[in-house]
PDB file of C-alpha atoms in Angstrom:
ATOM      1  CA  MET E   1       8.111  20.787  -8.980  1.00 96.00           C
ATOM      2  CA  LYS E   2       7.301  21.733  -5.432  1.00 98.00           C
ATOM      3  CA  ILE E   3       6.319  18.534  -3.619  1.00 98.00           C
ATOM      4  CA  VAL E   4       4.904  18.622  -0.087  1.00 98.00           C
ATOM      5  CA  ILE E   5       5.092  15.416   1.966  1.00 98.00           C
ATOM      6  CA  PRO E   6       2.988  15.480   5.146  1.00 97.00           C
ATOM      7  CA  GLY E   7       4.229  12.823   7.570  1.00 95.00           C
ATOM      8  CA  GLY E   8       7.440  12.381   5.591  1.00 94.00           C
ATOM      9  CA  THR E   9       9.827  11.698   8.473  1.00 91.00           C
ATOM     10  CA  GLY E  10       9.441   7.902   8.555  1.00 90.00           C
ATOM     11  CA  GLN E  11      11.375   5.400   6.490  1.00 92.00           C
ATOM     12  CA  ILE E  12       9.155   5.614   3.410  1.00 95.00           C
ATOM     13  CA  GLY E  13       9.041   9.406   3.595  1.00 95.00           C
ATOM     14  CA  THR E  14      12.796   9.664   3.977  1.00 94.00           C
ATOM     15  CA  VAL E  15      13.427   7.403   0.978  1.00 96.00           C
ATOM     16  CA  LEU E  16      10.900   9.366  -1.046  1.00 97.00           C
ATOM     17  CA  ALA E  17      12.141  12.835  -0.049  1.00 96.00           C
ATOM     18  CA  ARG E  18      15.772  11.876  -0.646  1.00 96.00           C
ATOM     19  CA  ASN E  19      15.117  10.608  -4.148  1.00 96.00           C
ATOM     20  CA  LEU E  20      12.715  13.367  -5.185  1.00 97.00           C
ATOM     21  CA  GLN E  21      15.148  16.038  -4.028  1.00 96.00           C
ATOM     22  CA  SER E  22      18.041  14.351  -5.852  1.00 95.00           C
ATOM     23  CA  ASN E  23      15.884  14.478  -8.995  1.00 94.00           C
ATOM     24  CA  GLY E  24      15.718  18.271  -8.708  1.00 94.00           C
ATOM     25  CA  HIS E  25      12.386  18.823  -6.971  1.00 96.00           C
ATOM     26  CA  ASP E  26      11.728  21.303  -4.161  1.00 97.00           C
ATOM     27  CA  VAL E  27      10.729  18.996  -1.293  1.00 97.00           C
ATOM     28  CA  VAL E  28       8.946  20.185   1.861  1.00 97.00           C
ATOM     29  CA  VAL E  29       8.200  17.699   4.638  1.00 96.00           C
ATOM     30  CA  LEU E  30       5.469  18.439   7.174  1.00 96.00           C
ATOM     31  CA  SER E  31       6.402  17.037  10.566  1.00 94.00           C
ATOM     32  CA  ARG E  32       5.194  17.257  14.146  1.00 89.00           C
ATOM     33  CA  SER E  33       8.837  17.623  15.174  1.00 81.00           C
ATOM     34  CA  ALA E  34      11.111  19.828  13.051  1.00 66.00           C
ATOM     35  CA  ASP E  35      14.480  18.256  12.197  1.00 65.00           C
ATOM     36  CA  ALA E  36      16.987  20.825  11.010  1.00 61.00           C
ATOM     37  CA  SER E  37      19.464  18.095  10.063  1.00 74.00           C
ATOM     38  CA  ARG E  38      17.428  17.060   7.036  1.00 83.00           C
ATOM     39  CA  PRO E  39      18.725  18.245   3.657  1.00 88.00           C
ATOM     40  CA  TRP E  40      15.210  19.321   2.647  1.00 93.00           C
ATOM     41  CA  ARG E  41      12.874  21.824   4.257  1.00 93.00           C
ATOM     42  CA  VAL E  42      10.888  20.630   7.284  1.00 94.00           C
ATOM     43  CA  VAL E  43       7.816  22.606   8.391  1.00 95.00           C
ATOM     44  CA  GLY E  44       5.897  21.946  11.597  1.00 93.00           C
ATOM     45  CA  TRP E  45       2.245  20.881  11.726  1.00 95.00           C
ATOM     46  CA  ASP E  46      -0.017  19.098  14.207  1.00 94.00           C
ATOM     47  CA  ALA E  47      -1.449  16.674  11.601  1.00 95.00           C
ATOM     48  CA  LYS E  48      -5.042  17.532  12.414  1.00 95.00           C
ATOM     49  CA  SER E  49      -5.824  21.259  12.190  1.00 94.00           C
ATOM     50  CA  ALA E  50      -5.186  24.225   9.922  1.00 94.00           C
ATOM     51  CA  GLY E  51      -2.100  26.352  10.505  1.00 95.00           C
ATOM     52  CA  ASP E  52       0.748  28.158   8.812  1.00 95.00           C
ATOM     53  CA  TRP E  53       1.701  24.852   7.172  1.00 97.00           C
ATOM     54  CA  CYS E  54      -1.266  25.265   4.807  1.00 97.00           C
ATOM     55  CA  GLU E  55       0.754  27.943   2.994  1.00 97.00           C
ATOM     56  CA  GLN E  56       3.106  25.196   1.786  1.00 97.00           C
ATOM     57  CA  ILE E  57       0.238  23.389   0.032  1.00 98.00           C
ATOM     58  CA  ASP E  58      -1.153  26.549  -1.596  1.00 98.00           C
ATOM     59  CA  GLY E  59       0.855  26.779  -4.820  1.00 97.00           C
ATOM     60  CA  ALA E  60       2.505  23.360  -4.536  1.00 98.00           C
ATOM     61  CA  ASP E  61       2.445  21.035  -7.541  1.00 98.00           C
ATOM     62  CA  VAL E  62       2.054  17.749  -5.642  1.00 98.00           C
ATOM     63  CA  VAL E  63       1.057  16.607  -2.155  1.00 98.00           C
ATOM     64  CA  ILE E  64       2.006  13.105  -0.963  1.00 98.00           C
ATOM     65  CA  ASN E  65       0.376  12.423   2.396  1.00 98.00           C
ATOM     66  CA  LEU E  66       2.117   9.641   4.341  1.00 98.00           C
ATOM     67  CA  ALA E  67       0.988  10.664   7.826  1.00 96.00           C
ATOM     68  CA  GLY E  68      -0.095   7.981  10.269  1.00 95.00           C
ATOM     69  CA  ARG E  69       1.109   6.329  13.456  1.00 93.00           C
ATOM     70  CA  SER E  70       3.122   3.157  12.854  1.00 92.00           C
ATOM     71  CA  VAL E  71       1.120  -0.095  13.017  1.00 93.00           C
ATOM     72  CA  ASP E  72       4.165  -1.864  14.465  1.00 90.00           C
ATOM     73  CA  CYS E  73       2.615  -2.015  17.940  1.00 93.00           C
ATOM     74  CA  ARG E  74       0.044  -3.930  19.975  1.00 95.00           C
ATOM     75  CA  TYR E  75      -3.517  -3.082  18.983  1.00 96.00           C
ATOM     76  CA  ASN E  76      -4.734  -2.114  22.447  1.00 96.00           C
ATOM     77  CA  ALA E  77      -7.434   0.527  22.885  1.00 97.00           C
ATOM     78  CA  ALA E  78      -5.021   3.449  23.148  1.00 97.00           C
ATOM     79  CA  ASN E  79      -2.979   2.428  20.096  1.00 96.00           C
ATOM     80  CA  ARG E  80      -6.112   1.735  18.045  1.00 97.00           C
ATOM     81  CA  LYS E  81      -7.283   5.268  18.720  1.00 97.00           C
ATOM     82  CA  LEU E  82      -3.892   6.702  17.731  1.00 97.00           C
ATOM     83  CA  ILE E  83      -3.599   4.569  14.586  1.00 97.00           C
ATOM     84  CA  THR E  84      -7.060   5.494  13.340  1.00 97.00           C
ATOM     85  CA  GLY E  85      -7.038   9.135  14.416  1.00 97.00           C
ATOM     86  CA  SER E  86      -3.594   9.905  13.043  1.00 96.00           C
ATOM     87  CA  ARG E  87      -4.650   8.675   9.598  1.00 97.00           C
ATOM     88  CA  VAL E  88      -8.167  10.064   9.397  1.00 98.00           C
ATOM     89  CA  ASP E  89      -7.411  13.426  11.048  1.00 97.00           C
ATOM     90  CA  SER E  90      -4.307  14.109   8.944  1.00 97.00           C
ATOM     91  CA  THR E  91      -6.089  13.139   5.723  1.00 98.00           C
ATOM     92  CA  ARG E  92      -8.951  15.497   6.522  1.00 98.00           C
ATOM     93  CA  ALA E  93      -6.495  18.275   7.360  1.00 98.00           C
ATOM     94  CA  VAL E  94      -4.670  17.838   4.053  1.00 98.00           C
ATOM     95  CA  GLY E  95      -7.946  17.675   2.133  1.00 98.00           C
ATOM     96  CA  ASP E  96      -9.188  20.863   3.797  1.00 98.00           C
ATOM     97  CA  ALA E  97      -5.929  22.663   2.962  1.00 98.00           C
ATOM     98  CA  ILE E  98      -6.200  21.632  -0.685  1.00 98.00           C
ATOM     99  CA  ALA E  99      -9.875  22.637  -0.857  1.00 98.00           C
ATOM    100  CA  LEU E 100      -9.099  26.110   0.530  1.00 97.00           C
ATOM    101  CA  ALA E 101      -5.964  26.738  -1.519  1.00 97.00           C
ATOM    102  CA  ARG E 102      -6.062  29.558  -4.070  1.00 97.00           C
ATOM    103  CA  GLN E 103      -3.671  27.510  -6.228  1.00 98.00           C
ATOM    104  CA  PRO E 104      -4.380  23.889  -5.307  1.00 98.00           C
ATOM    105  CA  PRO E 105      -1.903  21.150  -6.243  1.00 98.00           C
ATOM    106  CA  ALA E 106      -2.566  19.236  -9.439  1.00 98.00           C
ATOM    107  CA  VAL E 107      -2.047  15.879  -7.714  1.00 98.00           C
ATOM    108  CA  TRP E 108      -2.781  14.493  -4.249  1.00 98.00           C
ATOM    109  CA  LEU E 109      -1.203  11.094  -3.608  1.00 98.00           C
ATOM    110  CA  GLN E 110      -2.772   9.720  -0.422  1.00 98.00           C
ATOM    111  CA  MET E 111      -1.201   6.774   1.362  1.00 98.00           C
ATOM    112  CA  SER E 112      -3.393   3.719   1.939  1.00 98.00           C
ATOM    113  CA  THR E 113      -2.565   0.052   2.490  1.00 97.00           C
ATOM    114  CA  ALA E 114      -2.639  -3.279   0.677  1.00 96.00           C
ATOM    115  CA  THR E 115      -4.145  -4.848   3.804  1.00 96.00           C
ATOM    116  CA  ILE E 116      -7.514  -3.504   2.683  1.00 97.00           C
ATOM    117  CA  TYR E 117      -7.789  -6.676   0.572  1.00 98.00           C
ATOM    118  CA  GLN E 118      -9.040  -9.968   1.921  1.00 96.00           C
ATOM    119  CA  HIS E 119      -6.642 -12.705   3.083  1.00 96.00           C
ATOM    120  CA  SER E 120      -6.097 -14.778  -0.074  1.00 95.00           C
ATOM    121  CA  LEU E 121      -4.153 -17.950  -0.797  1.00 95.00           C
ATOM    122  CA  ASP E 122      -5.774 -18.930  -4.082  1.00 93.00           C
ATOM    123  CA  ARG E 123      -5.854 -15.805  -6.263  1.00 94.00           C
ATOM    124  CA  PRO E 124      -4.095 -12.455  -6.655  1.00 96.00           C
ATOM    125  CA  GLN E 125      -5.931  -9.276  -5.722  1.00 96.00           C
ATOM    126  CA  ASP E 126      -5.931  -6.328  -8.109  1.00 98.00           C
ATOM    127  CA  GLU E 127      -8.007  -3.160  -7.995  1.00 98.00           C
ATOM    128  CA  ALA E 128     -10.701  -4.473 -10.340  1.00 96.00           C
ATOM    129  CA  THR E 129     -11.197  -8.052  -9.124  1.00 94.00           C
ATOM    130  CA  GLY E 130      -9.790  -8.030  -5.587  1.00 96.00           C
ATOM    131  CA  THR E 131     -12.102  -8.587  -2.640  1.00 97.00           C
ATOM    132  CA  LEU E 132     -12.087  -5.957   0.078  1.00 97.00           C
ATOM    133  CA  GLY E 133     -12.812  -7.005   3.628  1.00 95.00           C
ATOM    134  CA  VAL E 134     -12.290  -9.640   6.289  1.00 96.00           C
ATOM    135  CA  ARG E 135     -14.066 -12.937   6.857  1.00 95.00           C
ATOM    136  CA  PRO E 136     -16.168 -13.120  10.051  1.00 95.00           C
ATOM    137  CA  GLU E 137     -14.052 -15.895  11.538  1.00 96.00           C
ATOM    138  CA  GLU E 138     -10.760 -14.038  11.142  1.00 95.00           C
ATOM    139  CA  PRO E 139      -9.040 -12.344  14.118  1.00 94.00           C
ATOM    140  CA  ASP E 140     -10.310  -9.102  15.590  1.00 96.00           C
ATOM    141  CA  THR E 141      -7.001  -7.395  14.798  1.00 95.00           C
ATOM    142  CA  TRP E 142      -7.545  -8.141  11.092  1.00 96.00           C
ATOM    143  CA  HIS E 143     -11.005  -6.556  11.286  1.00 96.00           C
ATOM    144  CA  PHE E 144      -9.484  -3.508  12.944  1.00 96.00           C
ATOM    145  CA  SER E 145      -6.875  -3.091  10.196  1.00 97.00           C
ATOM    146  CA  PHE E 146      -9.545  -3.278   7.506  1.00 97.00           C
ATOM    147  CA  ASP E 147     -11.716  -0.744   9.346  1.00 97.00           C
ATOM    148  CA  VAL E 148      -8.750   1.649   9.544  1.00 97.00           C
ATOM    149  CA  ALA E 149      -8.027   1.222   5.831  1.00 97.00           C
ATOM    150  CA  THR E 150     -11.617   1.933   4.803  1.00 98.00           C
ATOM    151  CA  GLN E 151     -11.905   4.989   7.077  1.00 98.00           C
ATOM    152  CA  TRP E 152      -8.562   6.250   5.755  1.00 98.00           C
ATOM    153  CA  GLU E 153      -9.672   6.055   2.132  1.00 98.00           C
ATOM    154  CA  ALA E 154     -13.139   7.409   2.930  1.00 98.00           C
ATOM    155  CA  ALA E 155     -11.567  10.497   4.500  1.00 98.00           C
ATOM    156  CA  ALA E 156      -9.834  11.309   1.205  1.00 98.00           C
ATOM    157  CA  ASN E 157     -12.812  10.383  -0.964  1.00 97.00           C
ATOM    158  CA  ALA E 158     -15.045  12.764   0.996  1.00 98.00           C
ATOM    159  CA  PHE E 159     -13.484  15.772  -0.765  1.00 97.00           C
ATOM    160  CA  ASP E 160     -14.672  17.185  -4.076  1.00 96.00           C
ATOM    161  CA  LEU E 161     -11.493  18.666  -5.558  1.00 97.00           C
ATOM    162  CA  PRO E 162     -12.145  19.529  -9.217  1.00 97.00           C
ATOM    163  CA  LEU E 163      -8.636  20.912  -9.786  1.00 97.00           C
ATOM    164  CA  THR E 164      -6.758  18.128  -7.961  1.00 98.00           C
ATOM    165  CA  ARG E 165      -6.391  14.521  -9.085  1.00 98.00           C
ATOM    166  CA  THR E 166      -6.512  12.180  -6.077  1.00 98.00           C
ATOM    167  CA  VAL E 167      -4.762   8.801  -5.989  1.00 98.00           C
ATOM    168  CA  LEU E 168      -5.058   6.266  -3.146  1.00 98.00           C
ATOM    169  CA  LEU E 169      -1.770   4.398  -2.729  1.00 98.00           C
ATOM    170  CA  ARG E 170      -2.608   0.844  -1.621  1.00 98.00           C
ATOM    171  CA  THR E 171       0.973   0.106  -0.707  1.00 98.00           C
ATOM    172  CA  ALA E 172       2.603  -3.251  -0.025  1.00 97.00           C
ATOM    173  CA  MET E 173       5.774  -3.588   2.066  1.00 96.00           C
ATOM    174  CA  MET E 174       8.331  -1.196   0.612  1.00 97.00           C
ATOM    175  CA  MET E 175      11.726  -2.906   0.644  1.00 98.00           C
ATOM    176  CA  SER E 176      14.676  -0.556   1.104  1.00 97.00           C
ATOM    177  CA  PRO E 177      18.199  -1.303   2.422  1.00 96.00           C
ATOM    178  CA  ASP E 178      17.976   1.647   4.835  1.00 94.00           C
ATOM    179  CA  ARG E 179      18.407   1.009   8.529  1.00 91.00           C
ATOM    180  CA  GLY E 180      15.221   0.558  10.536  1.00 89.00           C
ATOM    181  CA  GLY E 181      12.984  -0.547   7.676  1.00 91.00           C
ATOM    182  CA  VAL E 182      11.186  -3.854   7.234  1.00 93.00           C
ATOM    183  CA  PHE E 183      13.950  -5.311   5.043  1.00 96.00           C
ATOM    184  CA  ASP E 184      16.595  -4.374   7.600  1.00 95.00           C
ATOM    185  CA  VAL E 185      14.593  -6.217  10.278  1.00 93.00           C
ATOM    186  CA  LEU E 186      14.068  -9.317   8.111  1.00 95.00           C
ATOM    187  CA  LEU E 187      17.715  -9.468   7.073  1.00 96.00           C
ATOM    188  CA  GLY E 188      18.738  -9.185  10.723  1.00 94.00           C
ATOM    189  CA  LEU E 189      16.566 -12.189  11.583  1.00 93.00           C
ATOM    190  CA  VAL E 190      18.039 -14.181   8.699  1.00 96.00           C
ATOM    191  CA  ARG E 191      21.598 -13.422   9.774  1.00 96.00           C
ATOM    192  CA  LYS E 192      20.716 -14.702  13.266  1.00 95.00           C
ATOM    193  CA  GLN E 193      19.426 -17.904  11.604  1.00 95.00           C
ATOM    194  CA  LEU E 194      15.860 -17.062  12.650  1.00 92.00           C
ATOM    195  CA  GLY E 195      14.598 -16.398   9.129  1.00 93.00           C
ATOM    196  CA  GLY E 196      12.622 -19.556   8.430  1.00 95.00           C
ATOM    197  CA  ARG E 197       8.998 -19.748   7.346  1.00 96.00           C
ATOM    198  CA  ALA E 198       6.352 -18.221   9.613  1.00 96.00           C
ATOM    199  CA  GLY E 199       3.309 -20.320  10.429  1.00 95.00           C
ATOM    200  CA  ASP E 200       2.682 -22.780   7.614  1.00 96.00           C
ATOM    201  CA  GLY E 201       4.524 -20.465   5.191  1.00 97.00           C
ATOM    202  CA  ARG E 202       1.654 -20.474   2.676  1.00 97.00           C
ATOM    203  CA  GLN E 203       0.561 -16.865   3.269  1.00 98.00           C
ATOM    204  CA  TYR E 204       1.572 -14.526   0.461  1.00 98.00           C
ATOM    205  CA  VAL E 205       3.967 -11.626   0.893  1.00 98.00           C
ATOM    206  CA  SER E 206       3.378  -8.575  -1.289  1.00 98.00           C
ATOM    207  CA  TRP E 207       6.348  -6.256  -1.629  1.00 98.00           C
ATOM    208  CA  ILE E 208       7.813  -3.495  -3.794  1.00 98.00           C
ATOM    209  CA  HIS E 209      11.479  -2.611  -4.321  1.00 98.00           C
ATOM    210  CA  ASP E 210      12.395   0.932  -3.241  1.00 98.00           C
ATOM    211  CA  ARG E 211      13.496   1.972  -6.739  1.00 98.00           C
ATOM    212  CA  ASP E 212      10.203   0.791  -8.233  1.00 98.00           C
ATOM    213  CA  PHE E 213       8.315   2.551  -5.455  1.00 98.00           C
ATOM    214  CA  ILE E 214      10.004   5.853  -6.320  1.00 97.00           C
ATOM    215  CA  ARG E 215       9.504   5.299 -10.051  1.00 98.00           C
ATOM    216  CA  ALA E 216       5.834   4.435  -9.506  1.00 98.00           C
ATOM    217  CA  ILE E 217       5.285   7.625  -7.498  1.00 98.00           C
ATOM    218  CA  GLU E 218       6.849   9.689 -10.302  1.00 97.00           C
ATOM    219  CA  PHE E 219       4.756   7.772 -12.860  1.00 98.00           C
ATOM    220  CA  LEU E 220       1.563   8.576 -10.943  1.00 98.00           C
ATOM    221  CA  ILE E 221       2.509  12.238 -10.649  1.00 98.00           C
ATOM    222  CA  GLU E 222       3.099  12.528 -14.377  1.00 97.00           C
ATOM    223  CA  GLY E 223       0.183  10.327 -15.505  1.00 97.00           C
ATOM    224  CA  ASP E 224      -3.587  10.557 -15.281  1.00 97.00           C
ATOM    225  CA  LEU E 225      -4.622   7.741 -12.939  1.00 98.00           C
ATOM    226  CA  SER E 226      -6.920   8.537 -10.029  1.00 98.00           C
ATOM    227  CA  GLY E 227      -8.603   6.455  -7.347  1.00 98.00           C
ATOM    228  CA  PRO E 228      -7.054   3.325  -5.797  1.00 98.00           C
ATOM    229  CA  VAL E 229      -3.739   2.082  -7.208  1.00 98.00           C
ATOM    230  CA  ASN E 230      -1.849  -0.940  -5.874  1.00 98.00           C
ATOM    231  CA  LEU E 231       1.834  -0.218  -5.255  1.00 98.00           C
ATOM    232  CA  ALA E 232       3.148  -3.777  -5.260  1.00 98.00           C
ATOM    233  CA  ALA E 233       5.477  -5.842  -7.430  1.00 98.00           C
ATOM    234  CA  PRO E 234       3.766  -8.149  -9.951  1.00 98.00           C
ATOM    235  CA  ASN E 235       4.866 -11.374  -8.258  1.00 97.00           C
ATOM    236  CA  PRO E 236       3.943 -11.844  -4.605  1.00 98.00           C
ATOM    237  CA  LEU E 237       5.091 -15.185  -3.238  1.00 97.00           C
ATOM    238  CA  PRO E 238       4.431 -17.440  -0.247  1.00 98.00           C
ATOM    239  CA  ASN E 239       6.233 -16.606   2.956  1.00 98.00           C
ATOM    240  CA  ALA E 240       8.292 -19.828   2.858  1.00 97.00           C
ATOM    241  CA  GLU E 241       9.634 -19.010  -0.631  1.00 98.00           C
ATOM    242  CA  PHE E 242      10.101 -15.350   0.244  1.00 98.00           C
ATOM    243  CA  MET E 243      12.290 -16.183   3.238  1.00 97.00           C
ATOM    244  CA  ALA E 244      14.196 -18.900   1.374  1.00 98.00           C
ATOM    245  CA  ALA E 245      15.195 -16.392  -1.311  1.00 98.00           C
ATOM    246  CA  LEU E 246      16.287 -13.924   1.360  1.00 98.00           C
ATOM    247  CA  ARG E 247      18.433 -16.567   3.068  1.00 98.00           C
ATOM    248  CA  GLU E 248      20.047 -17.526  -0.231  1.00 98.00           C
ATOM    249  CA  ALA E 249      20.835 -13.912  -1.105  1.00 98.00           C
ATOM    250  CA  ALA E 250      22.336 -13.382   2.367  1.00 97.00           C
ATOM    251  CA  GLY E 251      24.391 -16.568   2.170  1.00 97.00           C
ATOM    252  CA  VAL E 252      22.701 -18.105   5.213  1.00 97.00           C
ATOM    253  CA  LYS E 253      21.801 -21.791   4.968  1.00 94.00           C
ATOM    254  CA  LEU E 254      19.817 -22.275   8.167  1.00 95.00           C
ATOM    255  CA  GLY E 255      16.579 -20.512   9.021  1.00 95.00           C
ATOM    256  CA  LEU E 256      14.638 -21.781  12.006  1.00 94.00           C
ATOM    257  CA  PRO E 257      10.895 -21.865  11.283  1.00 94.00           C
ATOM    258  CA  ALA E 258       8.328 -20.342  13.640  1.00 94.00           C
ATOM    259  CA  THR E 259       4.997 -22.052  14.197  1.00 94.00           C
ATOM    260  CA  LYS E 260       1.850 -19.969  14.466  1.00 94.00           C
ATOM    261  CA  TRP E 261       1.916 -20.023  18.275  1.00 93.00           C
ATOM    262  CA  MET E 262       5.577 -18.995  18.222  1.00 94.00           C
ATOM    263  CA  VAL E 263       4.728 -16.057  15.953  1.00 93.00           C
ATOM    264  CA  GLU E 264       1.887 -15.052  18.289  1.00 93.00           C
ATOM    265  CA  LEU E 265       4.149 -15.268  21.335  1.00 93.00           C
ATOM    266  CA  GLY E 266       6.957 -13.406  19.586  1.00 90.00           C
ATOM    267  CA  ALA E 267       4.556 -10.634  18.611  1.00 90.00           C
ATOM    268  CA  ILE E 268       3.610 -10.161  22.260  1.00 92.00           C
ATOM    269  CA  VAL E 269       7.258 -10.035  23.317  1.00 89.00           C
ATOM    270  CA  LEU E 270       8.164  -7.578  20.541  1.00 85.00           C
ATOM    271  CA  ARG E 271       5.048  -5.444  21.205  1.00 91.00           C
ATOM    272  CA  THR E 272       3.680  -5.880  17.693  1.00 92.00           C
ATOM    273  CA  GLU E 273       0.894  -7.875  15.990  1.00 94.00           C
ATOM    274  CA  SER E 274       1.088 -11.263  14.264  1.00 93.00           C
ATOM    275  CA  GLU E 275      -1.207 -10.031  11.488  1.00 94.00           C
ATOM    276  CA  LEU E 276       1.776  -8.290   9.913  1.00 91.00           C
ATOM    277  CA  ILE E 277       3.284 -11.747   9.299  1.00 93.00           C
ATOM    278  CA  LEU E 278       0.404 -14.235   9.133  1.00 95.00           C
ATOM    279  CA  LYS E 279      -2.148 -12.439   6.955  1.00 96.00           C
ATOM    280  CA  SER E 280      -1.814 -13.345   3.269  1.00 96.00           C
ATOM    281  CA  ARG E 281      -1.359 -10.218   1.147  1.00 95.00           C
ATOM    282  CA  ASN E 282      -1.662 -11.557  -2.387  1.00 96.00           C
ATOM    283  CA  VAL E 283      -1.757  -8.125  -4.046  1.00 98.00           C
ATOM    284  CA  VAL E 284      -0.748  -7.265  -7.626  1.00 98.00           C
ATOM    285  CA  PRO E 285      -0.461  -3.945  -9.552  1.00 98.00           C
ATOM    286  CA  GLY E 286      -3.299  -4.188 -12.070  1.00 97.00           C
ATOM    287  CA  ARG E 287      -3.840  -0.501 -12.841  1.00 98.00           C
ATOM    288  CA  LEU E 288      -0.145   0.450 -12.878  1.00 98.00           C
ATOM    289  CA  ARG E 289       0.690  -2.198 -15.471  1.00 98.00           C
ATOM    290  CA  GLU E 290      -2.398  -1.420 -17.564  1.00 98.00           C
ATOM    291  CA  ALA E 291      -1.258   2.219 -17.644  1.00 98.00           C
ATOM    292  CA  GLY E 292       2.132   1.177 -19.014  1.00 98.00           C
ATOM    293  CA  PHE E 293       4.357   1.168 -15.928  1.00 98.00           C
ATOM    294  CA  GLU E 294       7.262  -1.258 -16.271  1.00 98.00           C
ATOM    295  CA  PHE E 295       8.828  -2.660 -13.132  1.00 98.00           C
ATOM    296  CA  GLU E 296      12.592  -2.891 -12.834  1.00 98.00           C
ATOM    297  CA  PHE E 297      12.240  -5.609 -10.192  1.00 98.00           C
ATOM    298  CA  CYS E 298       9.411  -8.043 -10.910  1.00 98.00           C
ATOM    299  CA  ALA E 299      10.930 -11.083  -9.183  1.00 98.00           C
ATOM    300  CA  TRP E 300      11.792 -11.180  -5.492  1.00 98.00           C
ATOM    301  CA  GLU E 301      14.940 -13.179  -6.197  1.00 98.00           C
ATOM    302  CA  ASP E 302      16.386 -10.293  -8.228  1.00 98.00           C
ATOM    303  CA  ALA E 303      15.152  -7.632  -5.827  1.00 98.00           C
ATOM    304  CA  VAL E 304      16.547  -9.296  -2.714  1.00 98.00           C
ATOM    305  CA  ARG E 305      20.012  -9.749  -4.235  1.00 98.00           C
ATOM    306  CA  ASP E 306      20.105  -6.018  -4.994  1.00 98.00           C
ATOM    307  CA  LEU E 307      18.878  -5.107  -1.524  1.00 98.00           C
ATOM    308  CA  VAL E 308      21.430  -7.320   0.231  1.00 98.00           C
ATOM    309  CA  ARG E 309      24.186  -5.833  -1.919  1.00 97.00           C
ATOM    310  CA  ARG E 310      23.150  -2.276  -0.993  1.00 96.00           C
ATOM    311  CA  HIS E 311      22.486  -2.964   2.689  1.00 95.00           C
ATOM    312  CA  PRO E 312      25.053  -1.356   5.041  1.00 90.00           C
ATOM    313  CA  VAL E 313      27.064  -4.063   6.786  1.00 78.00           C
TER     314      VAL E 313
END
């Protein structure tokens, strides 16, 4: 198949493009900065308006839109505008290109986020029973993230595409051994003996192993699901247990804990937001499992041992 990946130059896009190409597909990445060193084709676009890049979508089999500015930053006014605009504008641009295509793709997989669900300590959140939103008393940054998620999905849902099946990928943290990803960062903290629990450690961590992420994408391409789909392993676990399993897999006994105020201070120093650590993402893959998808890595303990083994030293 010909698979076009707008915004495919980040870690998730690179993992996805690499695996899809190795499986024999013709992969084209749309990027604001062309990189000739990539082993797949890279075509320039501005992520917000029509251009020659639209020709790549006309006649493609699948579009997987991952475009959006990283949320690993402080949520000041300028970054909020970039985070929201980069997601909404690129989604509208992709939707317009599909709507105008003479041969539109059969499938549009549109990135979304598991943070669209409410902070939950007492029950898992699937697509059917999960609660969307933020409680009034929760931090402003959490409200912002939810607003971005809803605008992101609304931008895709605004299109009537009778020949294209649209799937919203409510994605948890994708764990890959590649350099620069979230697992690489967490493992680095653990090896410096800084990988203890964060806050009270009760907040849930939702995750998905990179091989299951790739397999789930292929499953969604080949299947018939549409609408929101949670891309998360079946067993999220509290932060304290999550980090303990990572320390054990890495062979590190000590992990200094970080209180809530330490996490908040560290986020300021690192120019990021504490929400990424302190919000409970208790998200499970209801629709994927109902459709027959079988995870290779259901338990974090198994997944983390594999990831540590594959991580470059």
